[in-house]
Amino acid sequence: MAADDANDLRRALENNEIVPYFQPLVELRTGLLSGFEALARWQHPQRGLIQPNEFIPLAEKSGLHGLLTGKLLSAVFAAAKDIPHHLTLSVNISLTQLTDLSLPKHICFAAEHANFPLQRLILEITESALVGNTEYAARIATELKEQGSRLALDDFGTGYSSLRHLQLLPFDELKIDASFVRSMTHTRESRKIAAAIVGLGNSLNLTTVAEGVESQIIADMLLWLGCDIGQGWLYGRPVPPEQLSEALAERLNSSPAPISSRSVAESSLPLGFEALPTQRLAQLNAIYDGVPVGLCFLDRNLRYVSVNKRLAEIHNLPVASHLGRHISEILGEEKFKYWEPYLQNSLKGERFSEIEARCPDPRHPDIMRTFLVSYEPARDEVDEVIGVSISFVDITSRKRVEEALAESEDHYRHAVELNPQIPWNAEPDGMILDASLRWETLTGLSKEESLGTGWIRAIHPDDVTPTLRAWEKATRTGEPVDMQYRLRCVDGVWRWMRARASPRRDEDGKIIRWYGTLEDIDGHKKAEEALRRSEARLQAIFDVVPFGLVIADAPDGRVVMSNPRAEDILRSVVAPPTLIDDYCRVSQSNAPGGTDGHQPGNPLAKAIMDGRTVGPRECLRYHDDGTSAWVSLSAVPVFDHDGKVSGGVITIQDIDEEKREMERLAELASDLRNKLATHR
Ligand code: C2E
Ligand code: CA
Ligand code: CA
């Protein structure tokens, strides 16, 4: 560096070639513009734009810095006319200026001259500027503060003994050096340092500003860490005063909302609080203690770092008695042994959610309580597990209800199990939705094989068409269905089944589901068939015997069956369920041999009532046409398995001709007798 350079700089200052460029500062939480930092540029007539690192050190060395700052401040204050009043302006102060006791006065003068309120001014002091001269620095800083300006500690983290500076000077802001911020996305150490500086700033109640915010990912990370303000290319590069209004319009018009909502929505922020970090903490605390869930946080050594009120209640111990103690001391060795694997794996990053645990209520040991316990590894901003978060949800009452429900469900299932009917249900279009276990054991078809139309494969080929037709009709018309088919059972045997189903409808009448039952009617069906066969056999006999036969039920004598011969003899149709009485009304009867005497009435009724065979009895029966004929009636009771009379059979013989022949013979005989008597 030559003396020419110093002269060149002095000339430049006189020609106002040193100008401030303005770079926006943005509130990370809202994306709103909060101010600008003024950064010096040398607009050199020959060399073009010169960056500050090339001429600031020169200015300091050649004692031109006071002049430079004065010129720059005037330019900044002048430009401030076009900047909204709520926005701050930051200016950099260099090392040598902090030994100049007249600096506050100069600033004050320039501000008054430009009618600029010093409350809008932030003076950035780099750490390196503070080495030595702390006594002067403290005096100057205090005076600057008294004038209304704010102080920022610039490039924090790059200099020496930074913490002492924070203690010595009344700073309002802490600026995290861009070198940490820019590398946050790829170096763990940078993230750690950035996190630590933000934490330090928050705890000292300082506004934290991050320089070098080049991407949204970094902005999100900083917001998550609790950093207040960001500055960097993401929000804009430094612009000359003539482009300021353009930059302003862009930032003020571009609605900040998308930025904020984006950063809140897309970042890994646990809670989108509209509050300052301290308020946020208070809110979190209130939530922590207020939720009806037991919560605690254990560090890597399984010691309680925090416990909420609810968990303290569950343990029946004050919150304070937990803190710093190992979990085994609170839970006891036995319980700790049980939970230890969960804790250890959680520390390795594994999550466990809703593990059910039962334990006696510490206050009422006879009451068992049920909890859902979840383990969640807690990670720091560099994704390292730093402890375990545990939650306990008391589900005792819910559990009780569930148990009661399960019990009644059990009852229900049992009832269904006892019921010989197999339940099934189907979609409105007839697709089978569900088949019970009993269907599976009956057919040997799995549930998967049976769903939809799979069940058809178990139906007898002869029954498939009628079954499908009936089912199709039912699903089309919505009418209940009742069908019978043979089903191939797991043993290969066909069994007759009866399937019935009714639709369930919604309030608009639309079918939402078919509910059906399947019933094994094979026994029934076979018995029915056997009966039909024996009935047919019986009918054949009935039809050929030369006498009338009528079968009637007990106790009222309703006709069940009759043969054509009976109708012939009785000269009327003997059809079920007429009373047999109607056919047996007789005028006169006499038993062969006449021992029974004259006894009107119905022999079948007597057989049924007395349970013994009656007859044969001869009766004269009058027909509807007024003629009469002799019949011989005999009745036998029919007994069921219990020995009770279930009905009776009456046989009817046409004895009219024979009877009349006999009568004729008897008449002839009496004639003969009379003739013999008169001859005598
Ligand atoms: P600084 O005060 O830390 O200023 C921030 C520097 O970071 C500026 O460089 C700025 O252009 C740059 N920067 C801003 N955003 C980003 C980003 O997203 N990525 C990267 N890579 N860089 C970014 P600039 O303007 O070259 O200033 C360099 C340094 O010169 C300043 O660092 C400051 O210490 C000093 N300086 C600038 N103007 C003045 C001044 O008027 N007076 C004094 N005493 N020093 C000044
Ligand atoms: Ca600065
Ligand atoms: Ca800086």
XYZ file of C-alpha atoms and ligand atoms in Angstrom:
728
model
C 0.000 0.000 0.000
C 1.478 3.299 -1.026
C 0.962 6.869 0.067
C -0.615 7.362 -3.358
C -3.423 5.110 -2.294
C -4.073 7.239 0.804
C -4.091 10.342 -1.325
C -6.371 8.655 -3.800
C -8.761 7.798 -0.951
C -8.668 11.338 0.444
C -9.461 12.639 -3.042
C -12.241 10.089 -3.358
C -13.791 11.186 -0.044
C -13.739 14.801 -1.141
C -15.386 13.790 -4.443
C -17.998 11.701 -2.598
C -16.851 8.557 -4.373
C -17.399 6.525 -1.170
C -21.082 5.701 -1.023
C -23.257 3.477 1.147
C -24.853 0.414 -0.376
C -27.917 -0.801 1.473
C -28.588 -4.417 2.351
C -31.966 -5.431 3.830
C -32.421 -6.942 7.293
C -35.478 -9.135 7.635
C -37.452 -10.401 10.609
C -37.186 -14.201 10.294
C -40.511 -14.982 11.938
C -42.625 -12.753 9.717
C -40.443 -12.137 6.688
C -40.997 -8.407 7.210
C -38.273 -5.898 6.430
C -36.801 -4.500 9.651
C -34.047 -2.223 8.303
C -30.910 -1.878 6.194
C -27.223 -2.144 6.829
C -25.127 0.487 5.111
C -21.997 -1.014 3.540
C -19.311 1.236 2.096
C -18.366 1.053 -1.605
C -15.825 3.051 -3.487
C -17.072 4.031 -6.917
C -13.656 4.589 -8.412
C -13.650 6.546 -11.693
C -10.961 4.264 -13.180
C -10.967 1.082 -11.150
C -14.718 0.683 -10.916
C -16.452 -0.505 -7.742
C -14.016 -1.265 -4.902
C -15.061 -3.521 -2.008
C -14.620 -2.251 1.578
C -12.044 -4.856 2.586
C -9.717 -3.114 0.100
C -10.070 0.439 1.393
C -11.380 0.326 4.990
C -8.055 -0.947 6.388
C -6.369 1.844 4.384
C -8.730 4.427 5.819
C -7.998 3.218 9.326
C -4.280 3.261 8.822
C -4.163 6.643 7.176
C -6.420 8.249 9.782
C -9.125 8.895 7.225
C -11.670 6.772 8.856
C -13.339 9.519 10.838
C -13.840 11.410 7.630
C -15.072 8.290 5.847
C -17.660 7.540 8.543
C -18.784 11.169 8.602
C -19.242 11.232 4.821
C -20.975 7.853 4.850
C -23.310 8.791 7.722
C -24.355 11.958 5.906
C -25.106 9.906 2.806
C -27.021 7.338 4.878
C -29.060 10.004 6.668
C -29.789 11.648 3.338
C -30.964 8.374 1.844
C -33.093 7.698 4.951
C -35.622 10.299 3.739
C -36.893 7.688 1.304
C -36.952 4.841 3.811
C -40.086 4.215 5.920
C -39.683 5.490 9.471
C -40.157 2.198 11.212
C -37.078 0.743 9.521
C -33.676 0.876 11.216
C -30.353 1.766 9.622
C -27.144 0.042 10.652
C -23.734 1.558 10.183
C -20.353 -0.044 10.813
C -17.955 1.634 13.237
C -14.305 0.720 13.067
C -11.620 0.099 15.604
C -9.987 3.486 15.641
C -13.249 5.333 16.008
C -13.844 3.805 19.395
C -10.888 5.734 20.733
C -12.292 8.996 19.405
C -14.289 10.554 22.230
C -15.827 13.046 19.805
C -17.548 10.293 17.760
C -20.925 10.568 19.558
C -20.966 14.307 19.072
C -20.184 13.976 15.360
C -22.922 11.415 14.856
C -25.406 13.527 16.763
C -24.537 16.578 14.723
C -24.876 14.779 11.393
C -28.199 13.267 12.431
C -29.631 16.571 13.583
C -28.469 18.173 10.369
C -30.358 15.567 8.329
C -33.276 15.537 10.759
C -32.730 11.831 11.370
C -33.909 10.384 14.719
C -31.035 8.481 16.326
C -33.494 5.862 17.623
C -33.401 4.442 14.103
C -29.639 4.074 14.113
C -27.782 0.907 14.981
C -24.041 1.092 15.324
C -22.237 -2.122 14.523
C -18.973 -2.638 16.324
C -16.795 -5.564 15.343
C -15.265 -7.574 18.075
C -11.734 -6.996 16.905
C -12.328 -3.268 17.371
C -12.763 -3.842 21.065
C -9.403 -5.399 21.787
C -7.685 -3.033 24.194
C -9.095 0.451 24.851
C -12.044 -0.981 26.644
C -12.237 1.994 28.955
C -12.680 4.517 26.113
C -14.859 2.120 24.232
C -17.191 1.792 27.214
C -17.463 5.574 27.601
C -18.152 6.142 23.929
C -20.623 3.274 23.745
C -22.543 4.524 26.778
C -22.757 8.003 25.290
C -23.961 6.657 21.925
C -26.648 4.727 23.753
C -27.719 7.764 25.703
C -28.217 9.592 22.417
C -30.774 6.935 21.495
C -28.780 4.744 19.145
C -28.498 1.031 19.563
C -25.350 -1.035 19.598
C -24.675 -4.290 17.845
C -21.748 -6.596 18.430
C -20.668 -7.531 14.889
C -18.964 -10.714 13.669
C -19.657 -12.414 16.960
C -17.692 -15.600 17.414
C -14.652 -14.605 15.337
C -12.734 -12.452 17.817
C -11.231 -12.975 21.221
C -12.796 -12.778 24.647
C -16.178 -12.050 23.147
C -18.069 -12.826 26.301
C -16.181 -10.160 28.230
C -17.185 -7.624 25.589
C -20.781 -8.543 26.001
C -20.425 -7.880 29.682
C -18.540 -4.606 29.282
C -20.569 -2.773 26.680
C -24.320 -2.145 26.667
C -25.102 -4.071 23.466
C -28.618 -4.470 22.102
C -27.830 -6.837 19.267
C -25.646 -9.787 18.602
C -24.647 -10.475 15.008
C -23.630 -14.045 14.264
C -20.769 -14.020 11.800
C -21.673 -15.138 8.310
C -18.944 -17.786 8.341
C -20.989 -19.864 10.817
C -24.303 -19.151 9.187
C -23.353 -19.917 5.614
C -21.934 -23.311 6.583
C -24.818 -24.297 8.843
C -26.289 -26.608 6.252
C -23.172 -28.688 5.914
C -21.116 -28.420 9.099
C -22.305 -29.684 12.362
C -19.931 -27.419 14.306
C -21.338 -24.320 12.609
C -24.838 -25.347 13.548
C -23.750 -25.926 17.100
C -22.037 -22.521 17.288
C -24.982 -20.737 15.678
C -27.337 -22.468 18.125
C -25.143 -21.525 21.059
C -24.896 -17.854 20.003
C -28.659 -17.600 19.510
C -29.143 -19.193 22.902
C -26.696 -16.786 24.484
C -28.344 -13.793 22.811
C -31.793 -14.924 23.926
C -30.690 -15.475 27.472
C -29.070 -12.012 27.588
C -32.205 -10.513 26.062
C -30.341 -9.346 22.962
C -31.743 -9.245 19.467
C -29.940 -11.911 17.455
C -29.062 -11.204 13.838
C -27.641 -13.774 11.448
C -25.522 -12.629 8.535
C -24.950 -14.673 5.405
C -28.468 -16.105 5.084
C -28.176 -17.450 1.569
C -30.974 -20.027 1.504
C -34.408 -20.744 2.900
C -33.092 -23.868 4.624
C -30.719 -21.693 6.641
C -33.505 -19.206 7.393
C -35.701 -22.053 8.641
C -32.944 -23.433 10.817
C -32.274 -20.023 12.323
C -35.933 -19.455 13.007
C -36.138 -22.841 14.672
C -33.149 -21.883 16.824
C -34.950 -18.714 17.869
C -32.889 -16.210 15.888
C -34.699 -12.904 15.311
C -33.289 -11.267 12.203
C -31.638 -12.451 9.038
C -29.426 -10.669 6.540
C -28.113 -12.138 3.346
C -28.511 -12.808 -0.322
C -31.757 -14.665 0.290
C -33.297 -11.289 1.110
C -31.174 -9.114 -1.139
C -27.672 -7.982 -2.000
C -26.408 -4.499 -1.041
C -27.808 -1.908 -3.463
C -26.748 1.702 -4.181
C -29.014 4.549 -2.903
C -30.504 5.091 -6.328
C -31.814 1.512 -6.322
C -33.088 1.735 -2.761
C -36.648 2.736 -3.602
C -36.813 -0.152 -6.058
C -35.502 -2.617 -3.463
C -37.938 -1.201 -0.920
C -40.898 -1.464 -3.236
C -39.962 -5.029 -3.986
C -39.684 -6.038 -0.344
C -42.632 -3.993 0.915
C -44.923 -4.998 -1.941
C -43.963 -8.619 -2.047
C -46.322 -9.721 0.661
C -44.196 -11.050 3.453
C -46.852 -13.564 4.424
C -45.787 -16.297 2.003
C -42.293 -16.137 3.360
C -43.415 -16.429 6.922
C -46.062 -19.054 6.329
C -43.654 -20.955 4.200
C -40.945 -20.896 6.756
C -43.343 -21.882 9.484
C -45.100 -24.564 7.480
C -42.084 -26.124 5.864
C -39.625 -25.806 8.651
C -39.403 -28.395 11.350
C -40.813 -25.933 13.868
C -42.727 -27.787 16.545
C -45.104 -24.905 17.179
C -45.889 -21.855 15.139
C -46.127 -19.400 17.989
C -46.808 -15.779 17.334
C -44.766 -14.748 20.274
C -41.356 -13.768 21.463
C -39.047 -16.547 22.592
C -39.647 -15.789 26.267
C -43.401 -15.758 25.795
C -43.104 -18.874 23.740
C -41.341 -20.540 26.611
C -44.030 -19.463 29.044
C -46.714 -20.769 26.728
C -44.906 -24.041 26.312
C -44.586 -24.345 30.061
C -48.284 -23.725 30.526
C -49.094 -26.367 27.963
C -46.563 -28.758 29.451
C -48.192 -28.549 32.838
C -51.753 -28.216 31.629
C -52.125 -31.222 29.355
C -53.878 -34.276 30.785
C -50.885 -36.354 29.762
C -47.910 -37.238 31.926
C -44.731 -35.934 30.317
C -41.084 -36.061 31.174
C -37.731 -35.656 29.561
C -34.739 -37.804 30.425
C -31.177 -36.973 29.443
C -28.781 -39.508 27.943
C -27.945 -40.733 31.446
C -31.644 -41.399 32.071
C -31.911 -38.660 34.637
C -35.037 -36.516 34.815
C -34.466 -33.122 33.238
C -38.093 -32.117 33.363
C -41.352 -33.571 34.609
C -44.781 -32.089 34.242
C -47.379 -31.795 36.989
C -49.503 -34.619 35.634
C -46.655 -37.111 35.714
C -45.684 -35.987 39.203
C -49.280 -36.772 40.203
C -49.112 -40.168 38.549
C -45.910 -40.931 40.479
C -47.374 -39.334 43.599
C -44.141 -37.388 44.078
C -43.438 -33.654 43.797
C -41.942 -32.458 40.498
C -38.762 -31.355 42.269
C -38.091 -34.818 43.679
C -37.686 -36.130 40.160
C -35.211 -33.624 38.806
C -31.646 -34.870 38.451
C -32.552 -38.318 39.702
C -32.112 -41.513 37.730
C -35.365 -43.011 36.467
C -34.720 -46.246 38.374
C -34.824 -44.298 41.652
C -38.344 -43.142 40.886
C -39.729 -46.269 39.247
C -37.926 -48.859 41.362
C -35.511 -51.477 40.047
C -38.125 -53.960 38.909
C -40.095 -51.548 36.727
C -36.902 -49.985 35.484
C -35.677 -53.431 34.301
C -38.901 -53.769 32.326
C -38.638 -50.379 30.633
C -34.876 -50.244 30.199
C -34.790 -51.835 26.713
C -37.279 -49.229 25.491
C -35.207 -46.441 26.981
C -31.924 -47.724 25.573
C -33.352 -48.229 22.096
C -34.982 -44.858 22.248
C -31.598 -43.317 22.980
C -30.447 -45.045 19.788
C -33.157 -43.168 17.924
C -36.041 -45.649 17.944
C -39.603 -44.504 18.703
C -42.100 -46.545 20.635
C -45.655 -45.445 20.675
C -48.607 -46.405 22.813
C -47.288 -49.365 24.724
C -49.959 -50.498 27.113
C -48.882 -50.801 30.725
C -50.800 -51.609 33.877
C -49.766 -50.618 37.343
C -51.441 -49.986 40.664
C -52.517 -46.440 41.423
C -49.857 -45.091 43.829
C -52.534 -43.438 45.935
C -55.001 -46.337 45.867
C -52.875 -49.451 45.456
C -55.938 -51.662 45.112
C -56.944 -49.869 41.904
C -55.129 -50.907 38.751
C -54.558 -48.187 36.207
C -53.788 -48.605 32.522
C -51.463 -46.269 30.625
C -50.347 -45.856 27.069
C -46.647 -45.097 27.231
C -44.740 -43.577 24.310
C -41.017 -43.029 23.951
C -39.709 -40.431 21.572
C -36.029 -39.723 21.103
C -35.344 -35.986 21.430
C -32.829 -34.585 19.017
C -30.914 -31.366 18.934
C -30.633 -29.152 15.883
C -27.831 -31.346 14.539
C -30.067 -34.390 14.799
C -28.208 -36.006 17.651
C -30.278 -37.816 20.291
C -29.878 -35.867 23.492
C -32.503 -37.643 25.543
C -35.881 -39.311 25.613
C -39.272 -37.733 25.856
C -41.823 -39.980 27.537
C -45.561 -39.545 27.626
C -48.143 -41.366 29.744
C -51.796 -41.306 28.820
C -54.125 -42.704 31.465
C -56.662 -44.846 29.635
C -58.060 -46.634 32.684
C -61.645 -45.509 32.185
C -61.453 -45.944 28.429
C -60.066 -49.418 29.096
C -62.943 -50.257 31.390
C -65.447 -49.303 28.733
C -63.482 -51.267 26.168
C -63.442 -54.314 28.401
C -67.168 -54.087 29.010
C -67.668 -53.776 25.294
C -65.388 -56.701 24.562
C -67.285 -58.742 27.108
C -70.636 -58.017 25.527
C -69.101 -58.623 22.139
C -67.951 -61.977 23.465
C -71.469 -62.711 24.585
C -72.693 -61.775 21.179
C -70.107 -63.890 19.424
C -70.999 -66.758 21.687
C -74.657 -66.347 20.895
C -73.884 -66.306 17.211
C -71.672 -69.341 17.640
C -74.485 -71.250 19.314
C -76.863 -70.241 16.602
C -76.798 -72.881 13.857
C -76.995 -70.138 11.280
C -73.854 -68.885 9.598
C -73.866 -65.114 9.166
C -72.600 -63.464 5.998
C -72.894 -60.090 4.364
C -72.593 -58.672 0.915
C -72.188 -55.436 -0.990
C -75.314 -53.896 -2.544
C -74.246 -55.473 -5.865
C -74.167 -58.929 -4.309
C -70.437 -59.290 -3.833
C -69.791 -61.230 -0.650
C -67.932 -59.062 1.823
C -67.472 -61.298 4.752
C -67.720 -64.958 5.571
C -67.537 -66.345 9.045
C -65.101 -68.856 10.399
C -67.832 -71.470 10.359
C -68.234 -71.082 6.609
C -64.513 -71.730 6.286
C -64.629 -74.855 8.440
C -67.774 -76.075 6.702
C -66.586 -75.645 3.111
C -62.816 -75.744 3.526
C -62.688 -72.548 1.444
C -60.673 -69.718 2.937
C -62.256 -66.331 3.461
C -60.224 -64.864 0.585
C -61.366 -67.649 -1.732
C -64.997 -67.101 -0.785
C -65.300 -63.333 -1.052
C -66.850 -61.640 -4.097
C -68.233 -64.493 -6.164
C -65.767 -67.083 -4.878
C -68.453 -68.835 -2.807
C -70.135 -70.134 -5.975
C -67.459 -72.756 -6.457
C -68.869 -74.572 -3.412
C -72.388 -74.787 -4.863
C -73.635 -77.951 -6.578
C -73.461 -77.505 -10.393
C -77.191 -78.201 -10.705
C -77.991 -75.498 -8.162
C -75.677 -72.770 -9.465
C -78.038 -71.342 -12.063
C -81.180 -71.122 -9.900
C -79.145 -69.783 -6.981
C -77.462 -67.103 -9.033
C -80.755 -66.198 -10.642
C -82.448 -65.794 -7.260
C -79.540 -63.781 -5.864
C -79.355 -61.608 -8.966
C -83.073 -60.935 -8.733
C -82.812 -60.035 -5.074
C -79.960 -57.583 -5.614
C -81.835 -56.082 -8.540
C -85.202 -55.685 -6.823
C -84.016 -55.294 -3.247
C -86.440 -57.969 -2.094
C -85.383 -60.405 0.600
C -84.110 -63.682 -0.759
C -84.674 -67.225 0.438
C -82.930 -69.952 -1.524
C -81.803 -73.521 -1.106
C -78.815 -75.201 -2.637
C -76.404 -78.026 -2.102
C -73.047 -77.055 -0.750
C -69.871 -79.066 -1.103
C -68.529 -79.598 2.386
C -64.941 -80.054 3.350
C -65.438 -83.854 3.421
C -66.665 -83.776 -0.191
C -70.270 -84.487 0.816
C -73.056 -82.268 -0.555
C -75.304 -80.799 2.074
C -78.489 -78.892 1.552
C -78.309 -75.322 2.776
C -80.842 -72.577 3.048
C -79.556 -69.046 2.432
C -81.656 -66.079 3.402
C -80.789 -62.399 3.218
C -82.380 -59.018 3.651
C -81.044 -55.663 2.577
C -80.137 -52.932 5.011
C -80.919 -49.471 3.690
C -79.797 -45.936 4.476
C -82.248 -43.147 5.247
C -82.738 -42.524 1.511
C -83.751 -46.129 1.002
C -80.545 -47.011 -0.782
C -79.237 -50.461 -0.034
C -76.004 -50.238 1.868
C -75.436 -53.851 2.764
C -77.039 -57.281 2.559
C -77.156 -59.291 5.766
C -77.716 -62.962 5.393
C -77.665 -66.285 7.153
C -76.863 -69.723 5.915
C -78.526 -72.678 7.566
C -77.754 -76.347 7.272
C -81.069 -77.894 6.306
C -79.620 -81.160 5.074
C -81.204 -83.201 7.883
C -84.525 -81.520 7.293
C -84.286 -81.902 3.590
C -83.407 -85.594 3.794
C -86.193 -86.272 6.276
C -88.558 -84.374 4.066
C -87.476 -86.398 1.074
C -87.785 -89.638 2.995
C -91.221 -88.596 4.097
C -92.177 -87.701 0.609
C -90.935 -91.061 -0.580
C -92.829 -92.974 2.061
C -95.838 -90.808 1.403
C -95.614 -91.700 -2.258
C -95.324 -95.357 -1.389
C -98.235 -95.013 0.925
C -100.171 -93.197 -1.727
C -99.556 -96.053 -4.159
C -100.946 -98.511 -1.641
C -103.771 -96.145 -0.887
C -104.664 -95.934 -4.497
C -104.889 -99.687 -5.101
C -106.558 -101.019 -1.966
C -110.208 -101.966 -2.556
C -111.439 -100.010 0.437
C -111.528 -96.374 1.371
C -108.775 -94.990 3.587
C -108.668 -91.607 5.279
C -105.849 -90.419 7.529
C -106.675 -87.670 9.976
C -104.782 -85.646 12.523
C -105.344 -85.601 16.253
C -107.107 -84.168 18.068
C -109.698 -82.611 15.773
C -109.754 -85.182 12.993
C -108.655 -82.956 10.173
C -108.111 -84.908 6.972
C -104.457 -85.322 6.004
C -104.783 -87.833 3.207
C -107.365 -89.995 1.537
C -107.596 -92.419 -1.380
C -109.925 -92.287 -4.382
C -111.847 -95.328 -3.157
C -112.851 -93.409 -0.036
C -114.263 -90.633 -2.172
C -116.039 -93.215 -4.260
C -117.705 -94.787 -1.294
C -118.513 -91.544 0.457
C -119.546 -89.977 -2.833
C -117.753 -86.742 -2.097
C -114.276 -85.253 -2.294
C -112.407 -86.022 0.912
C -109.858 -83.258 0.898
C -107.573 -81.877 3.586
C -108.172 -80.087 5.853
C -111.884 -80.865 6.179
C -112.980 -82.633 9.330
C -113.453 -86.352 8.827
C -116.531 -85.966 10.950
C -118.334 -84.492 7.987
C -117.931 -87.742 6.085
C -118.829 -90.058 8.875
C -122.127 -88.600 9.887
C -124.237 -91.645 10.010
C -127.810 -92.398 10.924
C -127.537 -95.837 12.179
C -124.861 -98.207 13.017
C -124.586 -101.687 14.317
C -121.687 -103.846 15.034
C -121.517 -107.226 13.453
C -123.037 -109.544 15.966
C -124.957 -106.581 17.350
C -122.985 -106.479 20.649
C -122.218 -102.813 20.328
C -125.833 -101.950 20.136
C -127.094 -98.853 18.450
C -124.296 -96.325 18.705
C -124.255 -93.255 16.491
C -121.162 -91.053 16.152
C -117.799 -91.165 14.634
C -115.589 -94.231 15.186
C -112.432 -92.270 14.294
C -113.137 -89.709 16.978
C -113.560 -92.554 19.438
C -110.306 -94.219 18.311
C -108.426 -90.998 18.692
C -109.956 -90.205 22.040
C -109.673 -93.670 23.505
C -106.462 -94.628 21.798
C -107.808 -98.000 20.698
C -109.182 -99.685 17.637
C -112.860 -99.180 17.036
C -115.070 -101.275 14.765
C -115.643 -102.561 12.278
C -119.013 -100.973 12.557
C -121.749 -100.982 9.985
C -123.562 -97.749 9.372
C -126.081 -96.422 6.980
C -124.761 -93.281 5.501
C -126.991 -90.705 3.889
C -125.586 -88.933 0.926
C -126.189 -85.342 -0.035
C -128.556 -86.436 -2.819
C -130.833 -88.084 -0.257
C -129.865 -91.663 -1.067
C -128.201 -93.795 1.542
C -125.721 -96.645 1.557
C -124.306 -99.061 4.055
C -120.676 -98.733 4.985
C -118.434 -100.549 7.381
C -116.104 -98.325 9.345
C -113.114 -99.295 11.440
C -110.699 -96.845 12.995
C -107.195 -97.248 14.455
C -105.295 -94.614 16.380
C -101.775 -93.590 15.214
C -99.211 -93.101 17.924
C -96.105 -90.886 17.765
C -92.740 -91.624 19.426
C -93.935 -90.501 22.826
C -96.888 -92.839 22.701
C -99.259 -89.983 22.274
C -102.078 -90.230 19.750
C -101.088 -88.096 16.783
C -103.942 -89.080 14.534
C -105.922 -91.975 13.192
C -106.773 -93.989 10.130
C -110.272 -94.951 9.190
C -111.084 -97.663 6.670
C -114.356 -97.497 4.839
C -115.853 -100.508 3.153
C -118.818 -100.405 0.892
C -121.105 -103.065 2.254
C -124.312 -101.663 0.833
C -124.922 -104.417 -1.785
C -124.087 -107.174 0.621
C -126.204 -105.531 3.270
C -129.127 -105.099 0.965
C -128.674 -108.666 -0.281
C -128.782 -109.793 3.330
C -131.840 -107.645 3.914
C -133.481 -109.102 0.857
C -132.639 -112.606 2.081
C -133.959 -111.724 5.504
C -137.134 -110.430 3.929
C -137.448 -113.601 1.879
C -136.890 -115.646 4.984
C -139.586 -113.797 6.911
C -141.926 -114.120 3.939
C -141.243 -117.793 3.881
C -141.826 -117.991 7.629
C -145.147 -116.140 7.278
C -146.221 -118.356 4.424
C -145.322 -121.450 6.427
C -147.348 -120.101 9.353
C -150.481 -119.462 7.199
C -150.140 -122.889 5.617
C -150.167 -124.464 8.993
P -19.848 -6.868 7.661
O -20.192 -5.697 8.462
O -19.872 -8.165 8.362
O -20.803 -6.842 6.445
C -21.393 -7.937 5.915
C -20.659 -8.391 4.675
O -21.218 -9.580 4.238
C -20.821 -7.407 3.542
O -19.652 -7.466 2.758
C -21.921 -7.979 2.726
O -21.920 -7.612 1.397
C -21.626 -9.451 2.881
N -22.805 -10.245 2.700
C -24.062 -9.885 2.946
N -24.879 -10.878 2.724
C -24.118 -11.934 2.315
C -24.384 -13.264 1.924
O -25.510 -13.701 1.917
N -23.328 -14.038 1.581
C -22.064 -13.564 1.576
N -21.047 -14.346 1.192
N -21.753 -12.318 1.940
C -22.799 -11.507 2.306
P -18.970 -6.170 2.341
O -19.944 -5.142 1.951
O -17.898 -6.565 1.389
O -18.329 -5.692 3.672
C -17.236 -6.363 4.187
C -16.914 -5.798 5.547
O -16.366 -4.466 5.389
C -18.107 -5.608 6.436
O -18.433 -6.744 7.028
C -17.585 -4.582 7.394
O -16.838 -5.171 8.410
C -16.683 -3.757 6.529
N -17.373 -2.505 6.165
C -18.236 -2.316 5.174
N -18.666 -1.026 5.151
C -18.064 -0.411 6.215
C -18.102 0.913 6.761
O -18.823 1.811 6.299
N -17.351 1.182 7.850
C -16.600 0.207 8.417
N -15.912 0.532 9.459
N -16.519 -1.038 7.946
C -17.238 -1.355 6.842
Ca -21.626 -5.029 9.860
Ca -20.446 -8.951 10.215
